[in-house]
Short mmCIF file of C-alpha atoms and ligand atoms in Angstrom, two decimals:
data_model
loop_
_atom_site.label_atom_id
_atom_site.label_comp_id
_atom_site.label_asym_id
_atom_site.label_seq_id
_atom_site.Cartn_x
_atom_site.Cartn_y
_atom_site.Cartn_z
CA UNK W 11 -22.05 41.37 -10.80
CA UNK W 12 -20.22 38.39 -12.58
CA UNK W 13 -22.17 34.87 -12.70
CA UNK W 14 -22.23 32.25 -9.87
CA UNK W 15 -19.80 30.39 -11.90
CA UNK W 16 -17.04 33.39 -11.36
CA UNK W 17 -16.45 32.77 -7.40
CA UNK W 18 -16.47 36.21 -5.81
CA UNK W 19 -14.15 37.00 -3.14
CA UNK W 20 -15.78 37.49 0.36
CA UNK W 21 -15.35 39.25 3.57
CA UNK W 22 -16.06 38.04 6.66
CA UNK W 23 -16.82 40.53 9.27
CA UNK W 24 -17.10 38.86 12.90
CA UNK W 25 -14.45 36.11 13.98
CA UNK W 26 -17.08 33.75 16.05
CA UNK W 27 -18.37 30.46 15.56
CA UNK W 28 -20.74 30.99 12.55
CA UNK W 29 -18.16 33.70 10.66
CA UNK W 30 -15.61 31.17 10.76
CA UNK W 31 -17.58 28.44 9.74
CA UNK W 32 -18.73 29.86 6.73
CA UNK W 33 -15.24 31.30 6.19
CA UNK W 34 -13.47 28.27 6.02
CA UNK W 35 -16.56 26.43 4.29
CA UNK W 36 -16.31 29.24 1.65
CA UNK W 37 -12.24 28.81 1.09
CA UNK W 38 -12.74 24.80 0.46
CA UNK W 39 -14.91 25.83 -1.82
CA UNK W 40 -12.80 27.61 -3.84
CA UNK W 41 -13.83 31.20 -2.61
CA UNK W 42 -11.24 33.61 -2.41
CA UNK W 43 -12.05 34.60 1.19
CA UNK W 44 -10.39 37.60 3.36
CA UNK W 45 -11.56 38.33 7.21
CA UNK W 46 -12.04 41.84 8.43
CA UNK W 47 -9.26 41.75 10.95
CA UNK W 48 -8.68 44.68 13.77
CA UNK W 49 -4.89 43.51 13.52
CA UNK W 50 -3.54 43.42 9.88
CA UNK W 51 -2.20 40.18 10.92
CA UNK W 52 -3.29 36.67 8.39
CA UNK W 53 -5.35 34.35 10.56
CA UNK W 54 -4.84 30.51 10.78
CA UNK W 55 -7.95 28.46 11.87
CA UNK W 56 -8.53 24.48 11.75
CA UNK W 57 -12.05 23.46 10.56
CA UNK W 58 -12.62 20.09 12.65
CA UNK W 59 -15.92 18.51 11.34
CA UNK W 60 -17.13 14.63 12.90
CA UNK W 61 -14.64 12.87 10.00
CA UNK W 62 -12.17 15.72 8.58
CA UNK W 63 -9.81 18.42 10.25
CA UNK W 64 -8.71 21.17 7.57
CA UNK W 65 -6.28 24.11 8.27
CA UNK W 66 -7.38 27.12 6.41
CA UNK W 67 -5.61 30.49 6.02
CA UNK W 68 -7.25 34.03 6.01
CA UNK W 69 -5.48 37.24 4.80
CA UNK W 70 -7.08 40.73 6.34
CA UNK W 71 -9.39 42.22 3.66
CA UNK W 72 -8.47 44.66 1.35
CA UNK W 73 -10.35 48.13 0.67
CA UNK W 74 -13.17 48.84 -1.02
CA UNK W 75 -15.09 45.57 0.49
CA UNK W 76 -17.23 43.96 -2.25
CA UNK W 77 -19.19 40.85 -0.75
CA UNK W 78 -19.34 41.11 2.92
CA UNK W 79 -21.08 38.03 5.81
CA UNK W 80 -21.59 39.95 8.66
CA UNK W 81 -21.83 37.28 11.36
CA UNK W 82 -21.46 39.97 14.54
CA UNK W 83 -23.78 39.48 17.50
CA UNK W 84 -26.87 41.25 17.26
CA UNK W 85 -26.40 44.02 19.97
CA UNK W 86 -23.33 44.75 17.80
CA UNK W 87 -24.49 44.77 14.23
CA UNK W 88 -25.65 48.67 13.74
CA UNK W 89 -22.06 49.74 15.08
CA UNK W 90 -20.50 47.62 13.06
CA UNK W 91 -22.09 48.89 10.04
CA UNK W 92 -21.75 52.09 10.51
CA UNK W 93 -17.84 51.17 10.92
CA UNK W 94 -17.88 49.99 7.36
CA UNK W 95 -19.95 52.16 5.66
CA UNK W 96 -17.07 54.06 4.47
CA UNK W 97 -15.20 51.04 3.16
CA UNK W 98 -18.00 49.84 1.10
CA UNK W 99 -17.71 49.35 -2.58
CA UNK W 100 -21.04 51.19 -4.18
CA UNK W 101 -22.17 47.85 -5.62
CA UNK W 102 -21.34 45.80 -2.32
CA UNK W 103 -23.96 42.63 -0.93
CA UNK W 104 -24.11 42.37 2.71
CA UNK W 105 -25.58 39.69 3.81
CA UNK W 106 -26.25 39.74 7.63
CA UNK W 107 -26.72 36.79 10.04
CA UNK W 108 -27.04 36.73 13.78
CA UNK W 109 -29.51 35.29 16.82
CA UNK W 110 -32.49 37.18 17.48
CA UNK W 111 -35.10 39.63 15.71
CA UNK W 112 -33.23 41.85 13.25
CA UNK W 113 -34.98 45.11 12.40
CA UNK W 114 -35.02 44.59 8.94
CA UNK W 115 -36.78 47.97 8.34
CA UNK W 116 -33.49 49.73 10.00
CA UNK W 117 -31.38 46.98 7.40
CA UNK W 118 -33.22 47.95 4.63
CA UNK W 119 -32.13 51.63 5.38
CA UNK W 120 -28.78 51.59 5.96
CA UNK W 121 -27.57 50.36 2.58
CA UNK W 122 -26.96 52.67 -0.55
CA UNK W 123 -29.38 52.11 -3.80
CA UNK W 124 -26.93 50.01 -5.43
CA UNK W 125 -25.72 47.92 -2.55
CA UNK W 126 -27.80 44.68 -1.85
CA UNK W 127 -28.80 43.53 1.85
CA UNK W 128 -29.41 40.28 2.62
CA UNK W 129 -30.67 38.09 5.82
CA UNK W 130 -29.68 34.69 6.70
CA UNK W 131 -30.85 32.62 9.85
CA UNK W 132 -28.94 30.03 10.15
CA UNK W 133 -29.18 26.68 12.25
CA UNK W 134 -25.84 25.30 11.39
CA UNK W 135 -24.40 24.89 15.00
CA UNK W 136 -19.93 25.60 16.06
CA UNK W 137 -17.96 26.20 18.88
CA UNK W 138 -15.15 28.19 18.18
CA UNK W 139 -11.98 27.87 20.54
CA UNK W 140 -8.76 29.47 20.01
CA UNK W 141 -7.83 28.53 17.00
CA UNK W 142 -10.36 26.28 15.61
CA UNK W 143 -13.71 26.12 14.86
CA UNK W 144 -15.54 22.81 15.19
CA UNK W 145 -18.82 22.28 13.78
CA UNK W 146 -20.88 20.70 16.03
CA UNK W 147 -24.42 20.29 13.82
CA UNK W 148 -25.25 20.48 10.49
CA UNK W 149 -27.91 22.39 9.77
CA UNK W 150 -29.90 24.56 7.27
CA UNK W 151 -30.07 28.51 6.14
CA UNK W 152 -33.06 30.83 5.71
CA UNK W 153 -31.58 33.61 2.76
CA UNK W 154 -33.31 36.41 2.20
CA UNK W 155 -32.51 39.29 -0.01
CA UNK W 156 -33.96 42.67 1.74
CA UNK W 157 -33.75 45.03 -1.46
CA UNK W 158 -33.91 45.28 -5.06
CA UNK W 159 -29.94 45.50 -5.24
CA UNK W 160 -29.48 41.95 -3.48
CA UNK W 161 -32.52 40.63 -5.89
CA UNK W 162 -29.90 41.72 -8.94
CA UNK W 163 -27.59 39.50 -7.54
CA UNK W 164 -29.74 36.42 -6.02
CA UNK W 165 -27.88 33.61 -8.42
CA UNK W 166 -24.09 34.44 -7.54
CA UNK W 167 -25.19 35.29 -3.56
CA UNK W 168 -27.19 32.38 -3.36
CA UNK W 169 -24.37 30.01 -4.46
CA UNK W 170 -21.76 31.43 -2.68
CA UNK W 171 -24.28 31.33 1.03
CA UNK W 172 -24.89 27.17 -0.62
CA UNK W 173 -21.16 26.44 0.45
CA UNK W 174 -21.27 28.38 3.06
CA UNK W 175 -23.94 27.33 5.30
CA UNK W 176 -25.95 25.27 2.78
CA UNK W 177 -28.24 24.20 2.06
CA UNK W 178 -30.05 27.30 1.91
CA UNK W 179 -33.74 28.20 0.87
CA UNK W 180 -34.27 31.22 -0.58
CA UNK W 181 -37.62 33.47 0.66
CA UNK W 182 -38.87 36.64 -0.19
CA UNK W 183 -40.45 36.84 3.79
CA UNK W 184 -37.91 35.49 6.11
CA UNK W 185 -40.54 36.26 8.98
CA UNK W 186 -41.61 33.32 9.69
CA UNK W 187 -38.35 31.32 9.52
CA UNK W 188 -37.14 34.46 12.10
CA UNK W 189 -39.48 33.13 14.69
CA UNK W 190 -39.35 29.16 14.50
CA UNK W 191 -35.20 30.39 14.70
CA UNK W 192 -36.60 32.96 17.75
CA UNK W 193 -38.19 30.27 19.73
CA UNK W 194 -35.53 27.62 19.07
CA UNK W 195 -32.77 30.33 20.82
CA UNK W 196 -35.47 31.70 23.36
CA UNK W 197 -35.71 28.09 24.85
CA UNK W 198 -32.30 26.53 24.11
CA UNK W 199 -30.00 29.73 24.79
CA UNK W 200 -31.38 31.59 28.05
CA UNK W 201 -31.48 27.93 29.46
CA UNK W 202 -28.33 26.46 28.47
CA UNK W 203 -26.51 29.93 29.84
CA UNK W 204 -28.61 29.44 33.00
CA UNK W 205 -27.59 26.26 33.68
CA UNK W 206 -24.40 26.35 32.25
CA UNK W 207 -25.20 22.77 30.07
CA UNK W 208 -24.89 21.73 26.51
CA UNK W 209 -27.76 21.60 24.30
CA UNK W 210 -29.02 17.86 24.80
CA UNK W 211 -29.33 18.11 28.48
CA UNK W 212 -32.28 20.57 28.02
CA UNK W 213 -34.46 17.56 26.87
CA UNK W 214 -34.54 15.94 30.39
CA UNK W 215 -37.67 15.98 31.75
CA UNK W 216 -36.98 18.36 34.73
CA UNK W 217 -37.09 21.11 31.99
CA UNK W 218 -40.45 19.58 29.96
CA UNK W 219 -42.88 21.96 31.57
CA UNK W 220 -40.55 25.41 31.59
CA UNK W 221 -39.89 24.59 28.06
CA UNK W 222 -43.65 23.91 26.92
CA UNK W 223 -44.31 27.34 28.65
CA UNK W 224 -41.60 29.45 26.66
CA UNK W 225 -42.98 28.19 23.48
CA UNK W 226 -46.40 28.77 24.23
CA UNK W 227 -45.62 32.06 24.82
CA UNK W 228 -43.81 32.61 21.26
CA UNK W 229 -46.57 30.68 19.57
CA UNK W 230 -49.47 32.98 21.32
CA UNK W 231 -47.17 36.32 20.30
CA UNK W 232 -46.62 35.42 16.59
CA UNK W 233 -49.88 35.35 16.15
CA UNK W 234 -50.25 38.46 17.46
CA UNK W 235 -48.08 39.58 14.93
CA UNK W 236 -49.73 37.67 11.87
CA UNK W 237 -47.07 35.25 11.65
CA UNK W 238 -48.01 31.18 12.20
CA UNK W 239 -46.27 29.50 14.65
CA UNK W 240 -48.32 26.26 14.99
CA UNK W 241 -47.40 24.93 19.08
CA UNK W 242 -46.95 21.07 18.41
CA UNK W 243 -44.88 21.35 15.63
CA UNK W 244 -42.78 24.26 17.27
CA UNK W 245 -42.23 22.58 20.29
CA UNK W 246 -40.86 19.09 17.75
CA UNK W 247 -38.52 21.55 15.92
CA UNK W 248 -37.18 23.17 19.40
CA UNK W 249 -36.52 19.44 20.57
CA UNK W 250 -35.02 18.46 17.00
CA UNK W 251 -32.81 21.43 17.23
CA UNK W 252 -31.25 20.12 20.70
CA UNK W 253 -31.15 16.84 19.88
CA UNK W 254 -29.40 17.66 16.66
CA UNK W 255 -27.19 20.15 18.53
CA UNK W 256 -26.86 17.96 21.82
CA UNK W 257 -23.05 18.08 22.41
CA UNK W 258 -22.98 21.53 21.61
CA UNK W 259 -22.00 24.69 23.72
CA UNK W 260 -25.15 27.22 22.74
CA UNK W 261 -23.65 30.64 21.72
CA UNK W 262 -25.07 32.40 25.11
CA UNK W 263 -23.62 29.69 26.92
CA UNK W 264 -20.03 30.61 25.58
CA UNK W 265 -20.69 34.27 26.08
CA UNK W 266 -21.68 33.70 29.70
CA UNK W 267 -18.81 30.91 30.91
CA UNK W 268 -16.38 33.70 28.79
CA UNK W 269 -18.05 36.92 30.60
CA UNK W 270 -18.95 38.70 27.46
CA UNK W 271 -22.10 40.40 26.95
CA UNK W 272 -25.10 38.29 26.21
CA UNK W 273 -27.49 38.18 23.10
CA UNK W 274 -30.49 38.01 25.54
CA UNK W 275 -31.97 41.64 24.42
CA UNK W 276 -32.48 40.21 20.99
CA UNK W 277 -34.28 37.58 21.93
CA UNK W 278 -35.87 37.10 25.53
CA UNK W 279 -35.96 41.09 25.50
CA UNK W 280 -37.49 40.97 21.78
CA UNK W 281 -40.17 38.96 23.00
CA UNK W 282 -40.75 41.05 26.11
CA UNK W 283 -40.85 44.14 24.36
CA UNK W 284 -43.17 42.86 21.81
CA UNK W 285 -45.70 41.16 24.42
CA UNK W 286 -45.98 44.36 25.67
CA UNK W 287 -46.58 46.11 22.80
CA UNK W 288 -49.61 43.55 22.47
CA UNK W 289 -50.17 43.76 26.48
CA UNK W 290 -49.69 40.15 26.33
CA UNK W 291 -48.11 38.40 29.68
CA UNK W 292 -45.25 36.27 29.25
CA UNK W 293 -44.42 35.36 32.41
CA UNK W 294 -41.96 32.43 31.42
CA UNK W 295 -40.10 34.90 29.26
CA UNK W 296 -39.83 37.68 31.90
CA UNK W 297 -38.62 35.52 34.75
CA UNK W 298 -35.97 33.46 32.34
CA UNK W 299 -34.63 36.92 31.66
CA UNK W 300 -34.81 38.58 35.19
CA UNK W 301 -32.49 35.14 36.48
CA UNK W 302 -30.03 35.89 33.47
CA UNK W 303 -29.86 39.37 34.73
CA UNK W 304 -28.87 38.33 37.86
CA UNK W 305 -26.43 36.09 37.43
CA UNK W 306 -22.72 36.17 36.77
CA UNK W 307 -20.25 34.40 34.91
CA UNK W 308 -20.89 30.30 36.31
CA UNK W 309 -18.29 29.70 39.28
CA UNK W 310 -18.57 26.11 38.04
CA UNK W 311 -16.39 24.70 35.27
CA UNK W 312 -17.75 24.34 31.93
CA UNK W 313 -18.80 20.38 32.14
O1 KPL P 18 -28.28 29.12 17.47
C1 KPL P 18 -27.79 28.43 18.33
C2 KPL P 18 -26.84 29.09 19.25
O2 KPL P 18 -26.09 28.45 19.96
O3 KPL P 18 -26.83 30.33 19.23
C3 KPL P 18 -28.22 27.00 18.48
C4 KPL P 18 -29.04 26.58 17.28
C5 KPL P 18 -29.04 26.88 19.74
C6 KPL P 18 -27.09 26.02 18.49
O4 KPL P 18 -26.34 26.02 19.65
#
């Protein structure tokens, strides 16, 4: 693995908001960066921040694939591994990021002894539209590397995630960050799909008491699972998340005014599952998903 100082090239597997953001973050940095393309066709995409707009240029990756950010919805990720298992260099680093509760055992297993796996939770917030990506709220990443190979290769990994979607603290136990990340999208993205609203409109009062609820019901199921999740300051991060995200689209949002299949098993169906592993009711939880089941794409337009 050659030092941080030697850029590595990357891959970018998944062309949504966060892939491209980090893409095109990664190429002004001086990255040589390729995107995993279904069409062998180069990709143009504007970067539009609150003061710059930058046009950056992707060529499809070439074979083996070295260092890959897999930014693919959650539902999708173990299909879209085992698509690229077979293009993999030996040595390659994946590092992962999507919404939800990864099953870091089954990440852990999937990647040969010499090929490092990596998590990152993000809270960088973008919109992606046809041919741009905007970013919407800066924000902060969670990197953590999941085996001994990605430990081998912390320094160069680490730097490269920095431009990416810096700044980034490393931890050996991304647990913890996984659920203050879990209840930020339980609350913001099951709501903001709902209701078919941007993130800042969650913090009027007529959603106070719905919201309270969903967090207490995180909080009182992390510590079922050993993992501190104090209430008052969980509830201050949820509402610092919105207001720093308030003019954005949340991701389930997108996917439900575009009619494509919604992250909400990864994280309202996480937390179900896992309540009732405890036998714990979450009633908040259960009827937020059972109204996202039944509804269709918004008849509304997007506001
Ligand atoms: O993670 C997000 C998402 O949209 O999926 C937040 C942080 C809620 C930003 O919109």
């Amino acid at each position: 693995m050659p030092s941080a100082q030697q850029k590595l090239s990357w891959v970018i597997v998944g062309q949504g908001a966060i892939g491209l953001l980090a893409a095109c973050r990664l190429q002004q940095a001086a990255y040589p960066v390729a995107l995993w393309l279904r069409q062998p066709n180069a990709l143009t995409v504007t970067l539009e921040t609150a003061t710059t707009k930058t046009t950056c240029q992707f060529a499809p990756a070439q074979k083996p694939l070295r260092q890959l950010f897999i930014a693919v919805k959650a539902y999708a990720v173990a299909e879209c591994l085992t698509q690229l298992s077979t293009e993999l260099s030996p040595d390659a680093q994946l590092v992962i990021s999507h919404n939800g509760m990864p099953d870091l055992a089954y990440l852990q297993s999937v990647a040969a002894s010499a090929q490092g796996i990596w998590f990152l939770s993000t809270s960088h917030a973008a919109l992606r539209t046809a041919d741009s990506v905007l970013h919407t709220g800066q924000g902060q990443s969670i990197l953590s590397p999941l085996n001994n190979a990605a430990r081998q290769a912390e320094s160069a990994i680490v730097a490269a995630m920095t431009e990416a979607l810096g700044p980034v603290q490393l931890t050996a136990d991304i647990r913890p960050a996984l659920w203050r990340k879990l209840a930020v999208n339980a609350v913001i993205n099951p709501l903001t799909a709902l209701h078919n609203c941007r993130n800042g409109e969650l913090v009027s009062a007529a959603f106070t008491a719905q919201i309270a609820r969903l967090i207490a019901e995180v909080c009182q199921l992390a510590a079922l699972e050993h993992i501190e999740l104090e209430l008052q300051q969980t509830k201050a991060h949820v509402y610092q998340v919105m207001q720093a995200t308030a003019q954005n689209y949340s991701s389930m949002q997108q996917d439900r005014y575009y009619q494509r299949p919604l992250e909400i098993d990864a994280i309202t169906g996480f937390i179900i599952r896992t309540a009732s592993k405890h036998q714990l009711a979450v009633p908040e939880n259960q009827a937020l998903w059972e109204a996202l089941q039944q509804v269709t794409s918004p008849q509304s337009p997007q506001p």
